[in-house]
Short mmCIF file of C-alpha atoms in Angstrom, two decimals:
data_model
loop_
_atom_site.label_atom_id
_atom_site.label_comp_id
_atom_site.label_asym_id
_atom_site.label_seq_id
_atom_site.Cartn_x
_atom_site.Cartn_y
_atom_site.Cartn_z
CA MET M 900 36.15 -20.03 36.81
CA LEU M 901 33.53 -17.80 34.92
CA LEU M 902 32.89 -18.16 31.24
CA PRO M 903 32.58 -15.40 29.09
CA SER M 904 29.25 -14.36 28.40
CA HIS M 905 28.03 -14.44 24.20
CA SER M 906 24.17 -13.64 25.18
CA PHE M 907 23.24 -10.35 23.22
CA ALA M 908 19.49 -9.46 22.96
CA GLU M 909 18.14 -10.81 19.81
CA HIS M 910 17.02 -8.32 16.98
CA GLN M 911 13.27 -7.42 16.48
CA TYR M 912 12.55 -6.85 13.32
CA ARG M 913 9.97 -3.94 13.30
CA PHE M 914 7.78 -3.77 10.12
CA VAL M 915 5.24 -0.63 9.70
CA CYS M 916 1.87 -1.33 7.58
CA THR M 917 -0.27 1.51 6.22
CA ALA M 918 -3.41 -0.93 6.63
CA PRO M 919 -5.00 -0.79 10.35
CA LYS M 920 -4.79 -4.16 12.01
CA ASP M 921 -8.79 -4.88 11.87
CA SER M 922 -9.01 -4.03 8.11
CA ALA M 923 -9.25 -6.88 5.48
CA VAL M 924 -5.92 -6.44 4.50
CA GLY M 925 -4.31 -5.42 7.74
CA GLN M 926 -5.69 -8.83 8.88
CA PHE M 927 -4.37 -10.54 6.28
CA LEU M 928 -0.84 -8.88 6.15
CA TRP M 929 -0.70 -9.01 10.22
CA SER M 930 -1.40 -12.83 10.14
CA ILE M 931 1.14 -13.83 7.38
CA TYR M 932 3.96 -11.52 8.89
CA GLU M 933 3.35 -13.29 12.37
CA GLU M 934 3.58 -16.62 10.98
CA ALA M 935 6.60 -15.86 8.56
CA PHE M 936 8.31 -14.54 11.17
CA ALA M 937 7.56 -17.31 13.95
CA ASN M 938 8.22 -19.58 11.58
CA LEU M 939 11.69 -18.44 11.00
CA GLY M 940 12.49 -17.93 14.51
CA LYS M 941 12.66 -14.27 14.84
CA SER M 942 11.23 -11.37 16.86
CA PHE M 943 8.73 -9.39 15.13
CA GLU M 944 6.90 -6.38 15.71
CA MET M 945 4.35 -4.76 13.38
CA ILE M 946 3.50 -1.16 13.68
CA HIS M 947 0.39 0.84 12.18
CA ALA M 948 1.14 4.19 10.70
CA PRO M 949 -0.22 6.81 7.67
CA PRO M 950 1.21 6.74 4.49
CA MET M 951 3.34 10.22 5.75
CA ARG M 952 4.46 8.61 9.01
CA ALA M 953 5.67 5.58 7.56
CA HIS M 954 7.33 7.09 4.99
CA TYR M 955 9.66 8.94 7.67
CA MET M 956 9.80 5.69 9.56
CA LEU M 957 11.68 4.21 6.99
CA ASP M 958 13.55 7.27 6.14
CA ASN M 959 14.78 7.37 9.43
CA ARG M 960 15.71 3.69 9.71
CA GLN M 961 13.35 3.21 12.72
CA VAL M 962 11.84 0.53 10.95
CA ASP M 963 13.19 -2.70 9.07
CA GLY M 964 10.82 -2.55 6.32
CA ASP M 965 7.38 -1.51 5.14
CA CYS M 966 5.02 -5.11 4.77
CA ALA M 967 3.35 -3.83 1.34
CA ARG M 968 4.37 -1.06 -0.82
CA HIS M 969 4.33 -0.37 -4.86
CA LEU M 970 7.88 -0.88 -6.50
CA SER M 971 8.14 2.45 -7.47
CA PHE M 972 7.92 3.39 -3.71
CA ALA M 973 11.32 1.39 -3.16
CA ILE M 974 13.15 2.86 -6.55
CA ASN M 975 12.61 5.94 -5.74
CA ASN M 976 13.52 5.80 -2.09
CA ASP M 977 16.54 3.68 -2.40
CA LEU M 978 15.09 0.73 -0.69
CA ASN M 979 14.47 -2.85 -1.39
CA ALA M 980 11.45 -4.89 -2.53
CA LEU M 981 11.35 -8.34 -1.80
CA PRO M 982 10.27 -10.73 -4.91
CA VAL M 983 6.85 -11.76 -3.45
CA GLU M 984 3.44 -9.93 -3.69
CA LEU M 985 1.38 -9.95 -0.93
CA ALA M 986 -1.50 -7.37 -1.90
CA ARG M 987 -3.05 -6.39 -5.00
CA SER M 988 -5.22 -3.26 -5.60
CA ASP M 989 -7.60 -1.80 -8.40
CA ILE M 990 -8.34 1.57 -9.22
CA TYR M 991 -11.49 2.80 -8.73
CA ALA M 992 -12.91 5.46 -11.27
CA ILE M 993 -15.20 7.85 -9.16
CA SER M 994 -17.56 10.52 -10.93
CA LEU M 995 -20.49 12.26 -9.75
CA ASP M 996 -23.80 10.58 -10.33
CA GLY M 997 -25.05 11.24 -13.66
CA GLY M 998 -21.99 13.14 -15.26
CA PRO M 999 -19.42 11.20 -16.88
CA VAL M 1000 -19.22 7.82 -17.35
CA PRO M 1001 -16.22 6.94 -15.06
CA VAL M 1002 -13.38 5.63 -17.45
CA SER M 1003 -11.20 2.84 -18.55
CA PHE M 1004 -7.30 3.46 -18.65
CA SER M 1005 -7.61 2.75 -22.70
CA ASN M 1006 -9.92 6.36 -22.83
CA LEU M 1007 -8.47 8.75 -20.05
CA SER M 1008 -7.66 11.61 -22.69
CA SER M 1009 -11.79 11.86 -23.55
CA GLN M 1010 -12.46 12.57 -19.61
CA GLY M 1011 -11.20 16.26 -19.07
CA SER M 1012 -9.74 16.92 -15.72
CA VAL M 1013 -8.37 13.87 -13.17
CA GLY M 1014 -7.73 13.96 -9.92
CA VAL M 1015 -5.01 11.91 -8.49
CA GLU M 1016 -3.56 12.15 -4.77
CA SER M 1017 -0.07 13.59 -4.98
CA SER M 1018 1.35 10.78 -2.72
CA ALA M 1019 0.10 7.90 -5.12
CA ASN M 1020 3.13 7.79 -6.99
CA TRP M 1021 2.12 4.27 -8.54
CA ILE M 1022 -1.28 5.83 -9.66
CA LEU M 1023 0.64 8.66 -11.40
CA GLU M 1024 3.03 6.42 -12.92
CA THR M 1025 0.17 4.61 -14.38
CA VAL M 1026 -1.66 7.42 -15.84
CA ASP M 1027 1.76 9.12 -17.19
CA GLY M 1028 1.53 9.11 -20.95
CA LEU M 1029 -2.40 8.20 -21.13
CA MET M 1030 -3.38 11.73 -21.00
CA ALA M 1031 -2.29 15.20 -21.31
CA GLU M 1032 -0.23 16.51 -18.58
CA LYS M 1033 -2.68 19.43 -17.67
CA GLN M 1034 -5.64 16.91 -17.19
CA VAL M 1035 -3.41 15.59 -13.86
CA ILE M 1036 -4.85 17.35 -11.05
CA GLU M 1037 -2.75 16.33 -7.86
CA THR M 1038 -4.47 16.27 -4.75
CA LYS M 1039 -4.21 16.29 -1.23
CA GLY M 1040 -6.20 13.46 -0.77
CA LEU M 1041 -9.77 11.21 -1.60
CA GLU M 1042 -11.16 13.82 0.54
CA GLN M 1043 -10.06 16.93 -1.27
CA GLY M 1044 -10.76 15.44 -4.85
CA LEU M 1045 -14.12 14.39 -3.76
CA LYS M 1046 -14.92 17.87 -2.87
CA MET M 1047 -13.63 19.13 -6.10
CA LEU M 1048 -15.91 16.56 -7.79
CA ARG M 1049 -18.86 18.39 -6.12
CA ALA M 1050 -17.65 22.16 -6.74
CA GLY M 1051 -17.28 20.97 -10.44
CA ARG M 1052 -13.09 21.14 -10.63
CA LEU M 1053 -12.83 17.80 -11.79
CA ASP M 1054 -14.00 15.23 -13.77
CA VAL M 1055 -13.11 11.97 -12.36
CA VAL M 1056 -10.88 10.89 -9.35
CA LEU M 1057 -8.81 7.84 -9.22
CA VAL M 1058 -8.05 5.98 -6.07
CA LEU M 1059 -6.95 2.72 -5.02
CA ALA M 1060 -9.76 0.26 -4.15
CA ALA M 1061 -8.24 -0.44 -1.09
CA LYS M 1062 -7.73 2.91 0.09
CA TYR M 1063 -11.46 3.70 -0.90
CA ASP M 1064 -13.16 0.80 0.60
CA LEU M 1065 -11.11 1.59 3.95
CA MET M 1066 -11.86 5.08 4.14
CA THR M 1067 -15.63 4.50 3.56
CA GLN M 1068 -15.60 1.67 6.42
CA VAL M 1069 -14.70 4.01 8.60
CA ASP M 1070 -16.47 7.02 7.16
CA PRO M 1071 -19.39 5.84 5.29
CA GLN M 1072 -20.98 9.49 4.95
CA LEU M 1073 -17.78 10.25 3.14
CA THR M 1074 -19.26 9.86 -0.70
CA GLY M 1075 -22.80 10.46 0.43
CA GLU M 1076 -25.93 8.32 -0.41
CA GLY M 1077 -26.24 8.03 -4.13
CA GLU M 1078 -24.08 11.24 -4.85
CA PHE M 1079 -21.02 9.15 -6.68
CA THR M 1080 -20.74 6.27 -9.13
CA VAL M 1081 -17.98 4.43 -8.59
CA VAL M 1082 -16.38 1.80 -11.26
CA PRO M 1083 -13.06 -0.28 -11.31
CA ALA M 1084 -10.66 1.57 -14.02
CA ASN M 1085 -9.34 -1.88 -14.91
CA GLN M 1086 -5.87 -1.40 -13.73
CA ASN M 1087 -4.53 -3.57 -11.25
CA ILE M 1088 -1.54 -2.60 -8.94
CA GLY M 1089 0.68 -5.02 -6.74
CA PHE M 1090 2.45 -4.74 -3.60
CA SER M 1091 5.22 -6.46 -2.36
CA PRO M 1092 7.38 -5.98 1.19
CA ILE M 1093 9.80 -3.02 1.39
CA MET M 1094 12.76 -3.23 3.14
CA CYS M 1095 16.08 -0.84 4.17
CA GLY M 1096 18.95 -3.47 2.64
CA SER M 1097 20.60 -3.86 5.90
CA ASP M 1098 20.31 -7.59 6.01
CA PRO M 1099 20.17 -8.86 2.56
CA ARG M 1100 20.78 -12.75 3.81
CA PHE M 1101 17.59 -12.37 5.97
CA GLU M 1102 15.48 -10.44 3.11
CA GLN M 1103 16.05 -13.67 1.22
CA GLN M 1104 14.88 -16.23 4.10
CA LEU M 1105 11.49 -13.86 4.60
CA ALA M 1106 10.87 -13.83 0.72
CA SER M 1107 10.97 -17.39 0.38
CA GLU M 1108 9.08 -18.07 3.63
CA LEU M 1109 6.23 -15.18 2.47
CA SER M 1110 6.79 -17.13 -0.64
CA ARG M 1111 5.83 -20.34 0.62
CA LEU M 1112 3.03 -19.51 3.27
CA LEU M 1113 1.18 -17.67 -0.03
CA GLN M 1114 1.37 -21.62 -1.73
CA GLN M 1115 0.19 -22.92 1.59
CA ARG M 1116 -2.79 -20.91 1.70
CA GLY M 1117 -3.50 -21.16 -2.26
CA LEU M 1118 -3.29 -17.90 -3.01
CA ALA M 1119 -1.17 -16.39 -6.28
CA THR M 1120 -0.59 -12.51 -5.11
CA GLY M 1121 -1.93 -12.23 -1.76
CA TRP M 1122 -4.50 -10.21 -0.71
CA SER M 1123 -6.63 -8.74 -3.37
CA ALA M 1124 -8.81 -5.62 -3.19
CA SER M 1125 -11.51 -5.52 -6.70
CA PRO M 1126 -14.84 -5.25 -6.75
#
């Protein structure tokens, strides 16, 4: 007698990562996620995509989550942020070499025009209230911000240290030789796993396993980009 089959294809969890796998933060995130999913006995795939593409994939539920995003991204997009911090990054302040000394966040109001990438909500939220609204100039990216610095249209550009380090690793000529002064702006931002909320029980399991692996590796908040 034939018995009914109850075998179903196991769900493969798909996460998007905006950092390339061969970058420092990418290597850390790929490795801790692969270990976590193996320990949980779940099938897993990590996909690299730039931020705007990653946002589209999350909006359209083409992936189950993003491996590390700022809390504001989850709130603004009705997604769940898991209660474990996997990465931290300083914010760099960039100015023309020989120009005004780059800022700390305590004196942003005296810095003239400050450029921030329009998609960097976490930086925009951080500077909100620290300077006049007209001082903040939103740019399309770091490249445009640097061009505006060169043209005298900005006094300072703010960028995540992790992004700056990655972009200058890919293109060492991006910032020129001795053309800019780059210093930390004394503000550290954390990033956590983001999921779409379709499986709350598994989200809790994943958060617990990632936290356990961080403790096992002796890390309080995961990977860190700071000078």
